[in-house]
PDB file of C-alpha atoms in Angstrom:
ATOM      1  CA  LEU N 164     -17.037 -30.907 -14.516  1.00 92.00           C
ATOM      2  CA  LYS N 165     -20.172 -28.759 -15.493  1.00 93.00           C
ATOM      3  CA  THR N 166     -22.403 -28.978 -18.233  1.00 92.00           C
ATOM      4  CA  GLY N 167     -25.522 -26.947 -20.505  1.00 90.00           C
ATOM      5  CA  LEU N 168     -22.799 -23.849 -20.420  1.00 90.00           C
ATOM      6  CA  THR N 169     -22.915 -23.552 -24.556  1.00 90.00           C
ATOM      7  CA  PRO N 170     -26.650 -22.626 -25.090  1.00 90.00           C
ATOM      8  CA  SER N 171     -25.810 -22.962 -29.077  1.00 91.00           C
ATOM      9  CA  ALA N 172     -24.728 -25.786 -28.821  1.00 93.00           C
ATOM     10  CA  SER N 173     -26.870 -29.394 -28.505  1.00 92.00           C
ATOM     11  CA  GLY N 174     -25.046 -29.990 -25.654  1.00 93.00           C
ATOM     12  CA  SER N 175     -21.754 -28.963 -23.899  1.00 94.00           C
ATOM     13  CA  ALA N 176     -19.446 -29.247 -20.917  1.00 95.00           C
ATOM     14  CA  TYR N 177     -16.389 -27.831 -18.960  1.00 96.00           C
ATOM     15  CA  LEU N 178     -13.921 -30.017 -17.330  1.00 94.00           C
ATOM     16  CA  GLU N 179     -10.966 -28.611 -14.502  1.00 92.00           C
ATOM     17  CA  LEU N 180      -8.996 -30.090 -12.220  1.00 86.00           C
ATOM     18  CA  ASP N 181      -6.809 -28.460 -10.165  1.00 80.00           C
ATOM     19  CA  PRO N 182      -2.847 -28.789 -10.182  1.00 69.00           C
ATOM     20  CA  PRO N 183      -1.845 -31.268  -7.101  1.00 62.00           C
ATOM     21  CA  SER N 184      -1.090 -29.008  -3.948  1.00 59.00           C
ATOM     22  CA  THR N 185       3.016 -29.051  -3.049  1.00 53.00           C
ATOM     23  CA  ASN N 186       4.673 -28.723   0.060  1.00 52.00           C
ATOM     24  CA  ASN N 187       8.592 -28.951  -0.360  1.00 53.00           C
ATOM     25  CA  GLY N 188       9.027 -26.117   1.057  1.00 51.00           C
ATOM     26  CA  PRO N 189       8.710 -21.700   0.179  1.00 56.00           C
ATOM     27  CA  LEU N 190       8.402 -20.674  -2.962  1.00 54.00           C
ATOM     28  CA  THR N 191      11.165 -19.260  -4.634  1.00 57.00           C
ATOM     29  CA  SER N 192       9.406 -18.604  -8.119  1.00 54.00           C
ATOM     30  CA  LEU N 193       6.125 -16.992  -9.425  1.00 53.00           C
ATOM     31  CA  ILE N 194       6.113 -19.813 -12.022  1.00 54.00           C
ATOM     32  CA  ALA N 195       3.301 -22.788 -11.106  1.00 56.00           C
ATOM     33  CA  PRO N 196       5.346 -25.783 -10.658  1.00 56.00           C
ATOM     34  CA  THR N 197       2.658 -27.821 -12.746  1.00 61.00           C
ATOM     35  CA  SER N 198      -0.269 -26.488 -14.835  1.00 68.00           C
ATOM     36  CA  ALA N 199      -3.851 -27.515 -14.370  1.00 80.00           C
ATOM     37  CA  LEU N 200      -6.222 -28.454 -17.281  1.00 88.00           C
ATOM     38  CA  LYS N 201      -9.354 -26.645 -18.649  1.00 92.00           C
ATOM     39  CA  LEU N 202     -11.467 -28.190 -21.472  1.00 94.00           C
ATOM     40  CA  THR N 203     -14.707 -26.919 -22.711  1.00 96.00           C
ATOM     41  CA  CYS N 204     -16.278 -29.412 -25.042  1.00 96.00           C
ATOM     42  CA  ALA N 205     -19.371 -28.496 -27.136  1.00 96.00           C
ATOM     43  CA  VAL N 206     -21.517 -30.750 -29.346  1.00 96.00           C
ATOM     44  CA  HIS N 207     -23.909 -29.855 -32.341  1.00 95.00           C
ATOM     45  CA  GLY N 208     -25.903 -32.923 -34.000  1.00 85.00           C
ATOM     46  CA  PRO N 209     -27.302 -34.711 -34.578  1.00 91.00           C
ATOM     47  CA  ARG N 210     -28.082 -33.008 -37.890  1.00 91.00           C
ATOM     48  CA  PRO N 211     -28.677 -34.233 -41.396  1.00 92.00           C
ATOM     49  CA  LEU N 212     -25.822 -34.345 -43.725  1.00 91.00           C
ATOM     50  CA  PRO N 213     -26.619 -32.089 -46.886  1.00 89.00           C
ATOM     51  CA  ARG N 214     -28.383 -33.436 -49.985  1.00 88.00           C
ATOM     52  CA  SER N 215     -25.008 -34.336 -51.896  1.00 89.00           C
ATOM     53  CA  ALA N 216     -23.697 -36.639 -49.297  1.00 87.00           C
ATOM     54  CA  PRO N 217     -24.013 -40.382 -49.873  1.00 89.00           C
ATOM     55  CA  PHE N 218     -26.318 -42.276 -47.695  1.00 88.00           C
ATOM     56  CA  THR N 219     -25.101 -43.710 -44.844  1.00 88.00           C
ATOM     57  CA  PRO N 220     -27.207 -46.019 -42.869  1.00 90.00           C
ATOM     58  CA  HIS N 221     -25.272 -44.938 -39.324  1.00 90.00           C
ATOM     59  CA  ILE N 222     -24.614 -41.550 -37.441  1.00 92.00           C
ATOM     60  CA  LEU N 223     -21.339 -39.403 -38.939  1.00 93.00           C
ATOM     61  CA  LEU N 224     -19.406 -38.453 -35.802  1.00 94.00           C
ATOM     62  CA  SER N 225     -16.439 -36.026 -36.455  1.00 94.00           C
ATOM     63  CA  THR N 226     -14.015 -34.609 -33.162  1.00 95.00           C
ATOM     64  CA  HIS N 227     -11.988 -31.773 -33.477  1.00 95.00           C
ATOM     65  CA  VAL N 228      -9.106 -30.934 -30.722  1.00 94.00           C
ATOM     66  CA  LYS N 229      -7.413 -27.833 -30.664  1.00 93.00           C
ATOM     67  CA  PHE N 230      -4.946 -26.137 -27.986  1.00 92.00           C
ATOM     68  CA  ALA N 231      -5.560 -22.458 -27.708  1.00 91.00           C
ATOM     69  CA  PRO N 232      -2.459 -20.558 -28.181  1.00 90.00           C
ATOM     70  CA  PHE N 233      -2.171 -19.773 -24.561  1.00 87.00           C
ATOM     71  CA  ALA N 234      -2.772 -23.254 -23.747  1.00 85.00           C
ATOM     72  CA  ALA N 235       0.856 -24.112 -23.091  1.00 80.00           C
ATOM     73  CA  ARG N 236       3.814 -22.439 -22.310  1.00 78.00           C
ATOM     74  CA  GLN N 237       4.921 -22.219 -25.958  1.00 78.00           C
ATOM     75  CA  ARG N 238       2.199 -20.709 -27.613  1.00 83.00           C
ATOM     76  CA  ARG N 239       0.452 -22.904 -30.409  1.00 82.00           C
ATOM     77  CA  GLY N 240      -0.782 -22.052 -33.521  1.00 83.00           C
ATOM     78  CA  TYR N 241      -3.803 -21.317 -35.185  1.00 85.00           C
ATOM     79  CA  ILE N 242      -3.924 -24.328 -37.248  1.00 85.00           C
ATOM     80  CA  ARG N 243      -4.317 -27.658 -35.784  1.00 86.00           C
ATOM     81  CA  ASP N 244      -0.628 -30.012 -35.486  1.00 86.00           C
ATOM     82  CA  ALA N 245      -0.018 -33.613 -35.903  1.00 89.00           C
ATOM     83  CA  SER N 246      -0.510 -33.908 -32.047  1.00 88.00           C
ATOM     84  CA  GLU N 247      -4.479 -32.558 -31.864  1.00 91.00           C
ATOM     85  CA  ARG N 248      -5.237 -34.431 -35.441  1.00 92.00           C
ATOM     86  CA  ASP N 249      -3.667 -37.533 -33.064  1.00 92.00           C
ATOM     87  CA  LEU N 250      -5.487 -36.822 -30.574  1.00 93.00           C
ATOM     88  CA  ALA N 251      -8.906 -36.280 -32.049  1.00 94.00           C
ATOM     89  CA  VAL N 252      -8.109 -39.632 -33.871  1.00 95.00           C
ATOM     90  CA  HIS N 253      -7.989 -41.093 -30.620  1.00 95.00           C
ATOM     91  CA  LEU N 254     -11.051 -39.651 -29.619  1.00 95.00           C
ATOM     92  CA  GLU N 255     -13.071 -40.838 -32.006  1.00 95.00           C
ATOM     93  CA  THR N 256     -12.170 -44.376 -31.345  1.00 94.00           C
ATOM     94  CA  ALA N 257     -13.181 -44.151 -27.708  1.00 95.00           C
ATOM     95  CA  LEU N 258     -16.555 -42.591 -28.687  1.00 95.00           C
ATOM     96  CA  ARG N 259     -17.396 -44.852 -31.707  1.00 92.00           C
ATOM     97  CA  GLY N 260     -18.273 -47.855 -30.073  1.00 89.00           C
ATOM     98  CA  VAL N 261     -20.466 -45.687 -27.594  1.00 93.00           C
ATOM     99  CA  ILE N 262     -22.603 -43.739 -29.306  1.00 94.00           C
ATOM    100  CA  ILE N 263     -25.808 -45.521 -31.124  1.00 92.00           C
ATOM    101  CA  GLY N 264     -25.153 -44.993 -34.501  1.00 89.00           C
ATOM    102  CA  ASP N 265     -28.136 -46.701 -35.510  1.00 90.00           C
ATOM    103  CA  ARG N 266     -31.184 -44.370 -34.443  1.00 90.00           C
ATOM    104  CA  TRP N 267     -29.200 -41.490 -36.679  1.00 90.00           C
ATOM    105  CA  PRO N 268     -29.255 -42.445 -40.946  1.00 90.00           C
ATOM    106  CA  LYS N 269     -27.809 -39.852 -42.794  1.00 90.00           C
ATOM    107  CA  SER N 270     -27.272 -37.706 -39.960  1.00 93.00           C
ATOM    108  CA  GLY N 271     -24.274 -36.453 -38.526  1.00 93.00           C
ATOM    109  CA  VAL N 272     -22.764 -35.556 -34.999  1.00 95.00           C
ATOM    110  CA  GLU N 273     -19.589 -32.992 -34.598  1.00 95.00           C
ATOM    111  CA  VAL N 274     -17.697 -32.747 -30.816  1.00 96.00           C
ATOM    112  CA  VAL N 275     -15.177 -29.837 -30.485  1.00 96.00           C
ATOM    113  CA  ILE N 276     -12.776 -29.610 -27.734  1.00 96.00           C
ATOM    114  CA  THR N 277     -10.793 -26.868 -27.271  1.00 94.00           C
ATOM    115  CA  VAL N 278      -7.923 -26.936 -24.445  1.00 93.00           C
ATOM    116  CA  LEU N 279      -7.857 -24.357 -22.392  1.00 92.00           C
ATOM    117  CA  GLU N 280      -4.721 -24.776 -20.652  1.00 89.00           C
ATOM    118  CA  GLY N 281      -2.923 -28.378 -20.869  1.00 83.00           C
ATOM    119  CA  GLU N 282      -0.684 -30.230 -19.052  1.00 72.00           C
ATOM    120  CA  GLU N 283       3.076 -29.725 -19.384  1.00 66.00           C
ATOM    121  CA  ASP N 284       5.611 -32.473 -19.837  1.00 61.00           C
ATOM    122  CA  ARG N 285       7.556 -31.298 -17.191  1.00 56.00           C
ATOM    123  CA  TRP N 286       8.059 -27.860 -15.195  1.00 51.00           C
ATOM    124  CA  TRP N 287       7.995 -24.643 -16.779  1.00 48.00           C
ATOM    125  CA  GLY N 288      11.326 -23.600 -15.332  1.00 49.00           C
ATOM    126  CA  GLU N 289      13.571 -26.288 -16.354  1.00 48.00           C
ATOM    127  CA  GLU N 290      14.435 -25.412 -19.954  1.00 43.00           C
ATOM    128  CA  ALA N 291      17.044 -28.375 -20.327  1.00 41.00           C
ATOM    129  CA  GLY N 292      15.822 -31.013 -18.090  1.00 43.00           C
ATOM    130  CA  GLY N 293      17.227 -34.654 -18.586  1.00 40.00           C
ATOM    131  CA  GLY N 294      15.268 -37.916 -18.248  1.00 39.00           C
ATOM    132  CA  THR N 295      12.038 -38.554 -20.304  1.00 39.00           C
ATOM    133  CA  THR N 296      10.384 -35.573 -18.961  1.00 40.00           C
ATOM    134  CA  GLY N 297      12.913 -32.738 -20.190  1.00 36.00           C
ATOM    135  CA  LEU N 298      14.173 -32.136 -23.549  1.00 32.00           C
ATOM    136  CA  GLY N 299      15.894 -34.335 -25.968  1.00 31.00           C
ATOM    137  CA  GLY N 300      13.658 -37.238 -23.917  1.00 37.00           C
ATOM    138  CA  VAL N 301      10.272 -39.211 -25.254  1.00 38.00           C
ATOM    139  CA  GLY N 302       7.817 -36.637 -24.002  1.00 50.00           C
ATOM    140  CA  GLY N 303       4.298 -36.107 -24.531  1.00 75.00           C
ATOM    141  CA  TRP N 304       3.232 -37.445 -21.428  1.00 83.00           C
ATOM    142  CA  GLY N 305       1.124 -34.747 -20.784  1.00 84.00           C
ATOM    143  CA  MET N 306      -0.995 -35.488 -24.101  1.00 88.00           C
ATOM    144  CA  MET N 307      -1.915 -38.435 -22.194  1.00 89.00           C
ATOM    145  CA  THR N 308      -3.838 -36.807 -19.594  1.00 90.00           C
ATOM    146  CA  VAL N 309      -5.202 -34.529 -21.764  1.00 92.00           C
ATOM    147  CA  LEU N 310      -6.856 -37.503 -23.630  1.00 93.00           C
ATOM    148  CA  ALA N 311      -8.261 -38.576 -20.490  1.00 94.00           C
ATOM    149  CA  GLY N 312      -9.843 -35.889 -19.944  1.00 94.00           C
ATOM    150  CA  CYS N 313     -11.301 -35.049 -23.297  1.00 95.00           C
ATOM    151  CA  ILE N 314     -12.863 -38.850 -23.618  1.00 96.00           C
ATOM    152  CA  THR N 315     -14.796 -37.888 -19.972  1.00 95.00           C
ATOM    153  CA  VAL N 316     -15.458 -34.170 -20.984  1.00 96.00           C
ATOM    154  CA  ALA N 317     -16.603 -35.477 -24.113  1.00 96.00           C
ATOM    155  CA  SER N 318     -18.883 -38.079 -22.123  1.00 95.00           C
ATOM    156  CA  ALA N 319     -20.642 -35.457 -20.626  1.00 95.00           C
ATOM    157  CA  ALA N 320     -21.225 -33.056 -23.554  1.00 95.00           C
ATOM    158  CA  ILE N 321     -22.885 -35.756 -25.586  1.00 95.00           C
ATOM    159  CA  ALA N 322     -25.293 -36.848 -22.635  1.00 93.00           C
ATOM    160  CA  ASP N 323     -26.395 -33.091 -22.225  1.00 93.00           C
ATOM    161  CA  ALA N 324     -27.000 -33.238 -25.792  1.00 93.00           C
ATOM    162  CA  GLY N 325     -29.453 -36.110 -25.602  1.00 91.00           C
ATOM    163  CA  ILE N 326     -27.918 -38.433 -27.446  1.00 93.00           C
ATOM    164  CA  ASP N 327     -28.028 -41.974 -26.993  1.00 91.00           C
ATOM    165  CA  CYS N 328     -25.250 -44.202 -25.650  1.00 93.00           C
ATOM    166  CA  VAL N 329     -24.780 -47.911 -24.793  1.00 93.00           C
ATOM    167  CA  ASP N 330     -22.863 -46.465 -21.472  1.00 92.00           C
ATOM    168  CA  LEU N 331     -21.024 -43.372 -20.010  1.00 93.00           C
ATOM    169  CA  VAL N 332     -17.506 -43.767 -21.009  1.00 95.00           C
ATOM    170  CA  SER N 333     -14.647 -41.837 -19.062  1.00 95.00           C
ATOM    171  CA  GLY N 334     -10.904 -41.571 -19.140  1.00 95.00           C
ATOM    172  CA  GLY N 335      -8.233 -42.720 -16.861  1.00 94.00           C
ATOM    173  CA  VAL N 336      -4.859 -42.648 -17.139  1.00 93.00           C
ATOM    174  CA  ALA N 337      -1.909 -44.782 -15.615  1.00 92.00           C
ATOM    175  CA  ALA N 338       1.839 -44.333 -15.468  1.00 90.00           C
ATOM    176  CA  ILE N 339       4.675 -46.206 -14.499  1.00 89.00           C
ATOM    177  CA  VAL N 340       7.474 -44.033 -12.514  1.00 86.00           C
ATOM    178  CA  SER N 341      11.138 -44.468 -11.200  1.00 79.00           C
ATOM    179  CA  THR N 342      11.772 -43.265  -7.786  1.00 71.00           C
ATOM    180  CA  PRO N 343      15.641 -42.949  -7.283  1.00 63.00           C
ATOM    181  CA  GLY N 344      15.449 -41.782  -3.822  1.00 57.00           C
ATOM    182  CA  GLN N 345      14.439 -45.667  -2.784  1.00 50.00           C
ATOM    183  CA  THR N 346      16.662 -48.225  -3.133  1.00 43.00           C
ATOM    184  CA  SER N 347      15.989 -51.966  -4.504  1.00 42.00           C
ATOM    185  CA  LYS N 348      15.391 -54.518  -2.332  1.00 43.00           C
ATOM    186  CA  GLY N 349      17.963 -57.071  -2.186  1.00 37.00           C
ATOM    187  CA  ARG N 350      20.218 -54.773  -4.698  1.00 36.00           C
ATOM    188  CA  GLN N 351      22.544 -55.094  -1.839  1.00 37.00           C
ATOM    189  CA  GLY N 352      25.187 -57.901  -2.822  1.00 36.00           C
ATOM    190  CA  LEU N 353      23.717 -59.463  -6.102  1.00 34.00           C
ATOM    191  CA  GLY N 354      27.626 -58.875  -7.469  1.00 38.00           C
ATOM    192  CA  PRO N 355      29.452 -56.590  -9.295  1.00 40.00           C
ATOM    193  CA  GLY N 356      27.838 -55.976 -12.509  1.00 39.00           C
ATOM    194  CA  LEU N 357      23.827 -57.058 -11.604  1.00 35.00           C
ATOM    195  CA  GLY N 358      23.617 -54.594  -9.072  1.00 37.00           C
ATOM    196  CA  LYS N 359      24.450 -51.440 -12.223  1.00 38.00           C
ATOM    197  CA  SER N 360      22.456 -53.150 -14.730  1.00 38.00           C
ATOM    198  CA  LEU N 361      19.149 -52.816 -12.412  1.00 43.00           C
ATOM    199  CA  SER N 362      17.177 -49.805 -13.035  1.00 52.00           C
ATOM    200  CA  PRO N 363      15.893 -47.893 -10.137  1.00 60.00           C
ATOM    201  CA  PRO N 364      12.762 -48.923  -8.264  1.00 77.00           C
ATOM    202  CA  THR N 365       9.614 -47.998 -10.635  1.00 79.00           C
ATOM    203  CA  GLN N 366       5.852 -47.476  -8.969  1.00 83.00           C
ATOM    204  CA  VAL N 367       2.235 -47.686 -10.853  1.00 86.00           C
ATOM    205  CA  VAL N 368       0.794 -43.616 -10.508  1.00 86.00           C
ATOM    206  CA  LEU N 369      -2.659 -42.871 -10.996  1.00 87.00           C
ATOM    207  CA  ASP N 370      -3.382 -39.445 -13.180  1.00 84.00           C
ATOM    208  CA  PRO N 371       0.469 -38.489 -13.307  1.00 84.00           C
ATOM    209  CA  SER N 372       1.467 -35.079 -13.243  1.00 78.00           C
ATOM    210  CA  PRO N 373       4.557 -35.335 -15.621  1.00 73.00           C
ATOM    211  CA  ALA N 374       5.965 -32.243 -13.837  1.00 72.00           C
ATOM    212  CA  GLU N 375       6.183 -34.059 -10.205  1.00 75.00           C
ATOM    213  CA  HIS N 376       8.489 -36.847 -11.377  1.00 74.00           C
ATOM    214  CA  GLU N 377      12.086 -37.216 -12.755  1.00 72.00           C
ATOM    215  CA  GLN N 378      11.175 -40.044 -15.186  1.00 80.00           C
ATOM    216  CA  VAL N 379       7.946 -41.498 -16.608  1.00 84.00           C
ATOM    217  CA  MET N 380       8.902 -45.240 -18.295  1.00 85.00           C
ATOM    218  CA  ALA N 381       5.546 -45.788 -19.240  1.00 88.00           C
ATOM    219  CA  ALA N 382       1.929 -44.578 -19.400  1.00 90.00           C
ATOM    220  CA  CYS N 383      -1.257 -45.850 -20.545  1.00 93.00           C
ATOM    221  CA  VAL N 384      -5.016 -44.477 -21.452  1.00 94.00           C
ATOM    222  CA  VAL N 385      -8.074 -46.554 -21.591  1.00 95.00           C
ATOM    223  CA  ALA N 386     -11.623 -45.461 -22.237  1.00 95.00           C
ATOM    224  CA  HIS N 387     -13.510 -47.918 -20.192  1.00 95.00           C
ATOM    225  CA  LEU N 388     -17.305 -48.532 -20.104  1.00 94.00           C
ATOM    226  CA  PRO N 389     -17.955 -49.766 -16.744  1.00 90.00           C
ATOM    227  CA  PHE N 390     -21.423 -51.748 -16.843  1.00 90.00           C
ATOM    228  CA  ARG N 391     -20.588 -53.402 -19.815  1.00 89.00           C
ATOM    229  CA  ASP N 392     -16.911 -53.726 -18.507  1.00 89.00           C
ATOM    230  CA  GLU N 393     -15.281 -52.989 -21.923  1.00 93.00           C
ATOM    231  CA  ILE N 394     -12.716 -50.335 -23.072  1.00 94.00           C
ATOM    232  CA  THR N 395     -13.042 -48.894 -26.125  1.00 94.00           C
ATOM    233  CA  GLU N 396      -9.515 -47.135 -26.251  1.00 94.00           C
ATOM    234  CA  LEU N 397      -6.341 -47.935 -25.175  1.00 94.00           C
ATOM    235  CA  TRP N 398      -3.564 -45.857 -25.887  1.00 93.00           C
ATOM    236  CA  PHE N 399       0.287 -47.477 -24.500  1.00 92.00           C
ATOM    237  CA  LYS N 400       3.277 -45.471 -24.538  1.00 89.00           C
ATOM    238  CA  GLY N 401       6.952 -45.970 -23.451  1.00 86.00           C
ATOM    239  CA  ASP N 402       8.801 -48.937 -22.096  1.00 83.00           C
ATOM    240  CA  LEU N 403       8.249 -51.500 -19.261  1.00 80.00           C
ATOM    241  CA  PRO N 404      10.777 -52.771 -17.310  1.00 72.00           C
ATOM    242  CA  SER N 405      13.575 -54.872 -18.031  1.00 63.00           C
ATOM    243  CA  SER N 406      12.735 -58.506 -17.127  1.00 48.00           C
ATOM    244  CA  SER N 407      16.129 -58.533 -14.996  1.00 42.00           C
ATOM    245  CA  THR N 408      14.634 -55.570 -13.237  1.00 46.00           C
ATOM    246  CA  ALA N 409      11.148 -57.294 -12.653  1.00 45.00           C
ATOM    247  CA  GLU N 410      12.512 -60.482 -11.570  1.00 45.00           C
ATOM    248  CA  ALA N 411      15.305 -58.664  -9.216  1.00 46.00           C
ATOM    249  CA  GLU N 412      12.375 -56.972  -7.500  1.00 51.00           C
ATOM    250  CA  ASN N 413       9.145 -58.350  -8.089  1.00 53.00           C
ATOM    251  CA  PRO N 414       8.528 -61.894  -9.688  1.00 49.00           C
ATOM    252  CA  THR N 415       6.406 -61.014 -12.111  1.00 48.00           C
ATOM    253  CA  SER N 416       7.264 -60.404 -16.155  1.00 50.00           C
ATOM    254  CA  PRO N 417       6.938 -57.665 -18.483  1.00 52.00           C
ATOM    255  CA  THR N 418       3.084 -58.947 -19.348  1.00 60.00           C
ATOM    256  CA  THR N 419       1.973 -58.723 -16.108  1.00 79.00           C
ATOM    257  CA  MET N 420       2.901 -55.563 -15.477  1.00 82.00           C
ATOM    258  CA  LEU N 421       1.065 -54.313 -18.867  1.00 85.00           C
ATOM    259  CA  ASP N 422      -1.626 -56.011 -16.940  1.00 87.00           C
ATOM    260  CA  ARG N 423      -1.398 -54.019 -13.685  1.00 88.00           C
ATOM    261  CA  LEU N 424      -0.648 -50.916 -15.378  1.00 90.00           C
ATOM    262  CA  ILE N 425      -4.011 -51.372 -17.637  1.00 92.00           C
ATOM    263  CA  ASP N 426      -6.216 -52.011 -14.938  1.00 92.00           C
ATOM    264  CA  GLN N 427      -4.929 -48.974 -12.794  1.00 92.00           C
ATOM    265  CA  ALA N 428      -5.814 -46.901 -15.651  1.00 93.00           C
ATOM    266  CA  VAL N 429      -9.350 -48.483 -15.568  1.00 94.00           C
ATOM    267  CA  GLU N 430      -9.746 -48.012 -11.699  1.00 93.00           C
ATOM    268  CA  ALA N 431      -8.638 -44.025 -12.263  1.00 93.00           C
ATOM    269  CA  ALA N 432     -11.347 -44.212 -14.919  1.00 94.00           C
ATOM    270  CA  SER N 433     -13.353 -45.110 -12.253  1.00 93.00           C
ATOM    271  CA  GLY N 434     -13.100 -42.532 -10.362  1.00 92.00           C
ATOM    272  CA  ALA N 435     -13.783 -40.364 -13.406  1.00 92.00           C
ATOM    273  CA  ARG N 436     -17.442 -41.521 -13.692  1.00 93.00           C
ATOM    274  CA  THR N 437     -17.859 -41.033 -10.238  1.00 93.00           C
ATOM    275  CA  VAL N 438     -17.905 -37.556 -10.800  1.00 92.00           C
ATOM    276  CA  LEU N 439     -19.710 -38.062 -14.327  1.00 93.00           C
ATOM    277  CA  GLU N 440     -22.468 -39.818 -12.822  1.00 92.00           C
ATOM    278  CA  GLU N 441     -22.935 -37.101 -10.044  1.00 92.00           C
ATOM    279  CA  GLU N 442     -22.869 -34.057 -12.669  1.00 92.00           C
ATOM    280  CA  LEU N 443     -25.135 -35.848 -15.275  1.00 92.00           C
ATOM    281  CA  ARG N 444     -27.987 -36.259 -12.172  1.00 91.00           C
ATOM    282  CA  GLU N 445     -27.697 -32.864 -10.942  1.00 91.00           C
ATOM    283  CA  ALA N 446     -27.970 -31.501 -14.475  1.00 89.00           C
ATOM    284  CA  ALA N 447     -31.375 -33.920 -15.068  1.00 88.00           C
ATOM    285  CA  GLU N 448     -32.776 -33.296 -11.882  1.00 89.00           C
ATOM    286  CA  PHE N 449     -32.628 -29.017 -12.394  1.00 87.00           C
ATOM    287  CA  LYS N 450     -33.551 -29.423 -16.378  1.00 83.00           C
ATOM    288  CA  PHE N 451     -36.858 -31.329 -14.549  1.00 85.00           C
ATOM    289  CA  LYS N 452     -37.601 -28.661 -11.614  1.00 85.00           C
ATOM    290  CA  ARG N 453     -37.357 -25.796 -14.367  1.00 82.00           C
ATOM    291  CA  ASN N 454     -40.045 -27.981 -16.452  1.00 80.00           C
ATOM    292  CA  GLU N 455     -42.210 -28.630 -14.036  1.00 82.00           C
ATOM    293  CA  VAL N 456     -42.152 -24.801 -12.774  1.00 81.00           C
ATOM    294  CA  ASN N 457     -43.072 -23.399 -16.298  1.00 80.00           C
ATOM    295  CA  LYS N 458     -46.231 -26.161 -16.702  1.00 80.00           C
ATOM    296  CA  GLN N 459     -47.209 -24.576 -13.384  1.00 80.00           C
ATOM    297  CA  ALA N 460     -46.778 -21.478 -14.539  1.00 81.00           C
ATOM    298  CA  LYS N 461     -48.735 -21.900 -17.987  1.00 78.00           C
ATOM    299  CA  SER N 462     -51.622 -23.815 -15.656  1.00 75.00           C
ATOM    300  CA  HIS N 463     -51.796 -20.636 -13.283  1.00 73.00           C
ATOM    301  CA  GLY N 464     -52.122 -18.084 -16.273  1.00 64.00           C
ATOM    302  CA  LYS N 465     -54.768 -20.483 -17.712  1.00 54.00           C
ATOM    303  CA  GLY N 466     -52.561 -21.026 -20.874  1.00 51.00           C
ATOM    304  CA  LYS N 467     -52.333 -17.631 -22.099  1.00 52.00           C
ATOM    305  CA  ASP N 468     -48.637 -16.534 -21.963  1.00 52.00           C
ATOM    306  CA  THR N 469     -48.765 -12.433 -20.858  1.00 50.00           C
ATOM    307  CA  SER N 470     -45.069 -12.311 -20.682  1.00 51.00           C
ATOM    308  CA  SER N 471     -44.569 -12.286 -25.241  1.00 54.00           C
ATOM    309  CA  ASP N 472     -47.369  -9.457 -24.950  1.00 56.00           C
ATOM    310  CA  VAL N 473     -45.792  -6.207 -26.238  1.00 53.00           C
ATOM    311  CA  ASP N 474     -47.066  -2.509 -26.423  1.00 57.00           C
ATOM    312  CA  MET N 475     -46.927  -0.839 -29.506  1.00 56.00           C
ATOM    313  CA  SER N 476     -47.027   2.826 -29.426  1.00 61.00           C
ATOM    314  CA  GLY N 477     -46.255   5.538 -32.171  1.00 51.00           C
TER     315      GLY N 477
END
């Protein structure tokens, strides 16, 4: 995570998540098993609205999320589609509860995020794979990881722009995945019919990579404010395990499973906030040191800036 990379913007940030390393044996293909996540964010404003715009006592926030044409295996178009507009709406909801809008009446700020590389819903080599991560399934799990990254990188860019916020918001995602290689405890001897009706054992993973799991049952994205202990955005997708499966494996209800999934997503957001705080602290220290150096240079020059003198000839 880096800030201040776009000089023309009021604030900017770059976020990159490396793909997880897989040690399942020698590689048989040059295609990477999983994709990385690379996002850039630029914040323009706050700046006054046009004279023709109606008066608003709060700041006008607008978000724009766009995938680069080369961001995914399937080439994206130059016009935003429904999924990109949906991500922008979720991002606006997450940031609206963070920015103190009363301090900029009749002003607007624009948050522009470009996805240079997005998370894929399945491994690139599995064109017709089954399950919820293959073609014909639910799909779209990679978009949730992209949204969590958008929330974190937008928070860093807004802080770099010097816009007052109530807290630093960070995004986290957790998912319930099935583990077909394992056997349910107590499944043997449940009788004919009951053992067949039970689904494979499940586990909750943080920051999931859909290409690494055969089946993703449900996922949840949150935008969390740790100091205020608030959630400004929550997006849940999928189906929770059935009550019969939950009672056979663990005496918990689907409601408890949902609470556990949200708690794990909040934990993932807390981990992202640690990186966010460290980068903003380093950026602030660099700016303060640069200001001190400029002040010392001006004091040694007795207030006269000789570097701007130009010799005119001819």
